Each structure stands twice: as structure tokens, then as C-alpha cells.
C-alpha atoms as an extended CHARMM CRD file, in Angstrom:
* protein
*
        96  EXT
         1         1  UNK       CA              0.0000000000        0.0000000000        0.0000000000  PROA      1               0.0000000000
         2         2  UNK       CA              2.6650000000        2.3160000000        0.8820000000  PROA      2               0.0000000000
         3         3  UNK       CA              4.6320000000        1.8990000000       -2.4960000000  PROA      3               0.0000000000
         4         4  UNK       CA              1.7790000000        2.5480000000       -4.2600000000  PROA      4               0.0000000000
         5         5  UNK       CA              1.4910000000        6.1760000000       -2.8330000000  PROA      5               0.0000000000
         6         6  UNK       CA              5.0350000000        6.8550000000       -2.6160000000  PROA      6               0.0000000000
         7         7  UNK       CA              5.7090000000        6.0600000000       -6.4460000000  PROA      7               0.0000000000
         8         8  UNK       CA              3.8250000000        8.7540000000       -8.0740000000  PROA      8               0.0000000000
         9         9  UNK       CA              5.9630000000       11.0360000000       -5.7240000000  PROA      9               0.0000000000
        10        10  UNK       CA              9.2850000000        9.6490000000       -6.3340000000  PROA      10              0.0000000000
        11        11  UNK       CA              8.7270000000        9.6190000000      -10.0280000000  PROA      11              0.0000000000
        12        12  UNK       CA              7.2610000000       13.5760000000       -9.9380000000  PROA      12              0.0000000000
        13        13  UNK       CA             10.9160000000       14.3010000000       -7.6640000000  PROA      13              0.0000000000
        14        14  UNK       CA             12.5060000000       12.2650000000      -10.4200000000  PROA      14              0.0000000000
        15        15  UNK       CA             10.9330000000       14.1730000000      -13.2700000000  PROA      15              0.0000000000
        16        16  UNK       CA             11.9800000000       17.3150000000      -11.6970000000  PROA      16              0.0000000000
        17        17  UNK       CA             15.7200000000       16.8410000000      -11.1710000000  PROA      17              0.0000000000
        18        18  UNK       CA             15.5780000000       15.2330000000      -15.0170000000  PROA      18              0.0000000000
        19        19  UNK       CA             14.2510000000       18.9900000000      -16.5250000000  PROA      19              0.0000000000
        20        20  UNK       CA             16.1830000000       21.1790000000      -13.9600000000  PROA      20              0.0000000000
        21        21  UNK       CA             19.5230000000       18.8680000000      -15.5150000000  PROA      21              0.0000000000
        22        22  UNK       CA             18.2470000000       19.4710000000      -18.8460000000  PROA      22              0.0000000000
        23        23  UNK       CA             17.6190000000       23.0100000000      -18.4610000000  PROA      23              0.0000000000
        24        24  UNK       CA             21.3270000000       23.7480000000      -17.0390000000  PROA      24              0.0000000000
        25        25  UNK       CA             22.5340000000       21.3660000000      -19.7880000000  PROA      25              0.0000000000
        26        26  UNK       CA             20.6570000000       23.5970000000      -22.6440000000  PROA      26              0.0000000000
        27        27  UNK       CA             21.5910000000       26.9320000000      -21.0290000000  PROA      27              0.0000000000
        28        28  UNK       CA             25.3250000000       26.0870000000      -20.7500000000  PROA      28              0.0000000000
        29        29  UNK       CA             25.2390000000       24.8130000000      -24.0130000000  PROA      29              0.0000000000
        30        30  UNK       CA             23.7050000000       28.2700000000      -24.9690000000  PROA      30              0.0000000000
        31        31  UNK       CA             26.5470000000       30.0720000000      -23.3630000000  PROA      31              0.0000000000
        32        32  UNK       CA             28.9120000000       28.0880000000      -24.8200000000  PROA      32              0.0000000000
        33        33  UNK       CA             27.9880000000       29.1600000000      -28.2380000000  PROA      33              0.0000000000
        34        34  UNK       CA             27.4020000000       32.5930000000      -27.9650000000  PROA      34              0.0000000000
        35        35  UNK       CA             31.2920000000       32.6240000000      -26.4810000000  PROA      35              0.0000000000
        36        36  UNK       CA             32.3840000000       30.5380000000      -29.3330000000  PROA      36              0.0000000000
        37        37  UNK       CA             30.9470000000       33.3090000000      -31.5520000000  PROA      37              0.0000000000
        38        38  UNK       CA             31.9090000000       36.2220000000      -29.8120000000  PROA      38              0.0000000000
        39        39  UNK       CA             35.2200000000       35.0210000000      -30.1230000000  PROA      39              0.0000000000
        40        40  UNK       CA             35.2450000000       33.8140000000      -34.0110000000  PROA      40              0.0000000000
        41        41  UNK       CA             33.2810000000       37.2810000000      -34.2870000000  PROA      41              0.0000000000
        42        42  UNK       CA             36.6540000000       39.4240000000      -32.4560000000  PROA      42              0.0000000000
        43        43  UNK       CA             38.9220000000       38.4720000000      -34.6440000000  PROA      43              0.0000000000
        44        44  UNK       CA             40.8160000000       40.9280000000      -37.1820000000  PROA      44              0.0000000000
        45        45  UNK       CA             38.6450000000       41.0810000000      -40.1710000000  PROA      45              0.0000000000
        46        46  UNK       CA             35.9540000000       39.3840000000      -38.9750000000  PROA      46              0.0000000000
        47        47  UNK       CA             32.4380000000       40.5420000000      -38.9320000000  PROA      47              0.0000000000
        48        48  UNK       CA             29.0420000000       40.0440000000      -36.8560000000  PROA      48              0.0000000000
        49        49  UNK       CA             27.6970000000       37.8630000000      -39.4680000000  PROA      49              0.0000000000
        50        50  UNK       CA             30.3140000000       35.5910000000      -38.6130000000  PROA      50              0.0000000000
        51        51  UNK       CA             29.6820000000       35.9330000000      -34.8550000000  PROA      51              0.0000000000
        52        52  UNK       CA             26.4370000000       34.8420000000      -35.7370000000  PROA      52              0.0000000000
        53        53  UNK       CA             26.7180000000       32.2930000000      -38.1000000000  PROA      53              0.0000000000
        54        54  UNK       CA             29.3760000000       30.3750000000      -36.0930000000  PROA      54              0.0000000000
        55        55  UNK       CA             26.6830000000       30.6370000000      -32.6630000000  PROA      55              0.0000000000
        56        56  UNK       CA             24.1820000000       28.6480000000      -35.0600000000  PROA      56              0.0000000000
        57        57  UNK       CA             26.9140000000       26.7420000000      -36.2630000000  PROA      57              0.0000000000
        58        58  UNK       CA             28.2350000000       25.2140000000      -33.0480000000  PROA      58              0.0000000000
        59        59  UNK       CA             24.5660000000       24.9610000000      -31.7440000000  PROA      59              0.0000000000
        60        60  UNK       CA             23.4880000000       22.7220000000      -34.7130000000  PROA      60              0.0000000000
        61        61  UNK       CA             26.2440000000       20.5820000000      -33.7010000000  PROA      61              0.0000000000
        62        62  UNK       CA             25.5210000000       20.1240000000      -30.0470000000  PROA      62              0.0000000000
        63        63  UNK       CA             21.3750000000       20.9450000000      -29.7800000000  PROA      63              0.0000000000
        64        64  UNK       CA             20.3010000000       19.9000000000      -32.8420000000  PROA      64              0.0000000000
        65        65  UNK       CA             18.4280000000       22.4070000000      -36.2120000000  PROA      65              0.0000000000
        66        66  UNK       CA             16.2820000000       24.7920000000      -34.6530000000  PROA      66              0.0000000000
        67        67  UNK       CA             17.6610000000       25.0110000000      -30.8490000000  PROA      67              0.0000000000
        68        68  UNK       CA             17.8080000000       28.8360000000      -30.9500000000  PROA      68              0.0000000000
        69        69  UNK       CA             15.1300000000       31.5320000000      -32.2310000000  PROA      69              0.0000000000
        70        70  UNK       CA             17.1230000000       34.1490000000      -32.4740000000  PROA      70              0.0000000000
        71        71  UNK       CA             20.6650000000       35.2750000000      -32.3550000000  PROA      71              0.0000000000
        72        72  UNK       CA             22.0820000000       38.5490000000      -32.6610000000  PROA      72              0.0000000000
        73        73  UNK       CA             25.4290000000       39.4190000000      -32.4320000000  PROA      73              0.0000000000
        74        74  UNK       CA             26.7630000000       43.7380000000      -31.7080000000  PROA      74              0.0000000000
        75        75  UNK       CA             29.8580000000       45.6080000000      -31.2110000000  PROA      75              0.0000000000
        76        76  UNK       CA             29.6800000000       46.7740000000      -27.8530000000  PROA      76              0.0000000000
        77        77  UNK       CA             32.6020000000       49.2430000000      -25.4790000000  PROA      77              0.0000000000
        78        78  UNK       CA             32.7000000000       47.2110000000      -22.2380000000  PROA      78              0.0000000000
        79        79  UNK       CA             35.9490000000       49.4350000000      -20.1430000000  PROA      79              0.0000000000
        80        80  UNK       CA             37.1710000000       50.8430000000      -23.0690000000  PROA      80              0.0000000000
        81        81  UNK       CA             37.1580000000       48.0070000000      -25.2930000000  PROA      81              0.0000000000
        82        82  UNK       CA             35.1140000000       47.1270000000      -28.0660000000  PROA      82              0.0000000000
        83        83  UNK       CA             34.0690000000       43.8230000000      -27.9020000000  PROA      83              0.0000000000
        84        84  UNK       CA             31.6110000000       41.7280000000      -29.6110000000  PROA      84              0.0000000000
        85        85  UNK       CA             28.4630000000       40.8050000000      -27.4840000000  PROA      85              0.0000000000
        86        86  UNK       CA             26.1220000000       37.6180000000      -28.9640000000  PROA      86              0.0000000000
        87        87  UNK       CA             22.7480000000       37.0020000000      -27.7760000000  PROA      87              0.0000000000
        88        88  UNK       CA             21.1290000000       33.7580000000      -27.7160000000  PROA      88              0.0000000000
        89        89  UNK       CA             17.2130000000       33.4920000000      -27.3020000000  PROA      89              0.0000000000
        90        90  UNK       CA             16.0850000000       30.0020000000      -27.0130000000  PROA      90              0.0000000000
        91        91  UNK       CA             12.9740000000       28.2230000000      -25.8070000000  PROA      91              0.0000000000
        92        92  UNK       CA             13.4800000000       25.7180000000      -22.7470000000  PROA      92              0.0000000000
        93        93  UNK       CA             12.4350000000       21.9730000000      -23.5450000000  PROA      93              0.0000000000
        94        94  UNK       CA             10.4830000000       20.0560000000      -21.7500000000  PROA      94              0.0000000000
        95        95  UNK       CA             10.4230000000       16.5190000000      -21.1350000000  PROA      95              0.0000000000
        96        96  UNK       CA              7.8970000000       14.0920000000      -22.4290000000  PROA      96              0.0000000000
């Protein structure tokens, strides 16, 4: 009697820490990216297209297609250096 109304409980805890890890996963992942393109977008020459570009690039690779809806990449003067600031908006998935 008593497993039967802990299990629904244990599997709800268990559901939870599965989609917190998979959030925190997805969201380093995200951060990951948009540092992999700030830096490929610093370089001499380079451009914010290629900022950009390289974000979706490396995010194809480790989320999959359509993991982000949007990212924009900007020149930005962060303590008297320009620097190249990429912004990631994705949606958070959800289990099941």
C-alpha cells in the first residue's frame, strides 16, 4: 500500500531533477555558443555575421536544427574596449 502512494511522488521528484539537468545542460550549451561566436566574431577582419553564423553553427552541432530563435550578435565598449556581445534566445524543452 505504501509503495503505491510513494511512487507517483518519487517519479514527480525524479521528473523534476531530469528537466532542472536538462535546463542547465541547454543553457550552458547556450553560453557556450554565444562565447564561441563572440570570439570567431573578435577576430581581425571578422564581422558580426560571422559571430552569428558560427553561434548557429556550433549549436546545430551540439542541440540539434532549430535550438535557438534568435541570435544577434553587436559591437559593444565594455571598459574601453570594443568587444563583440552575442545574444542567444532560445525556448526551454520540456520533457515528455
Amino acid at each position: 500500500m505504501e509503495f503505491a502512494l510513494v511512487t507517483p511522488l518519487l517519479l514527480l521528484v525524479a521528473l523534476g531533477v531530469l528537466q532542472v539537468t536538462l535546463a542547465l545542460h541547454v543553457r550552458s550549451t547556450l553560453t557556450a555558443a554565444a562565447a564561441e561566436g563572440a570570439r570567431a566574431g573578435a577576430l581581425a577582419g571578422a564581422g558580426l555575421r560571422i559571430a552569428e553564423s558560427r553561434t548557429r553553427d556550433v549549436l546545430a552541432d551540439a542541440l540539434g536544427g532549430d535550438a535557438a530563435e534568435d541570435v544577434v550578435a553587436t559591437r559593444v565598449r565594455l571598459d574601453g574596449v570594443d568587444v563583440v556581445r552575442v545574444r542567444v534566445t532560445a525556448r526551454l524543452p520540456l520533457l515528455g
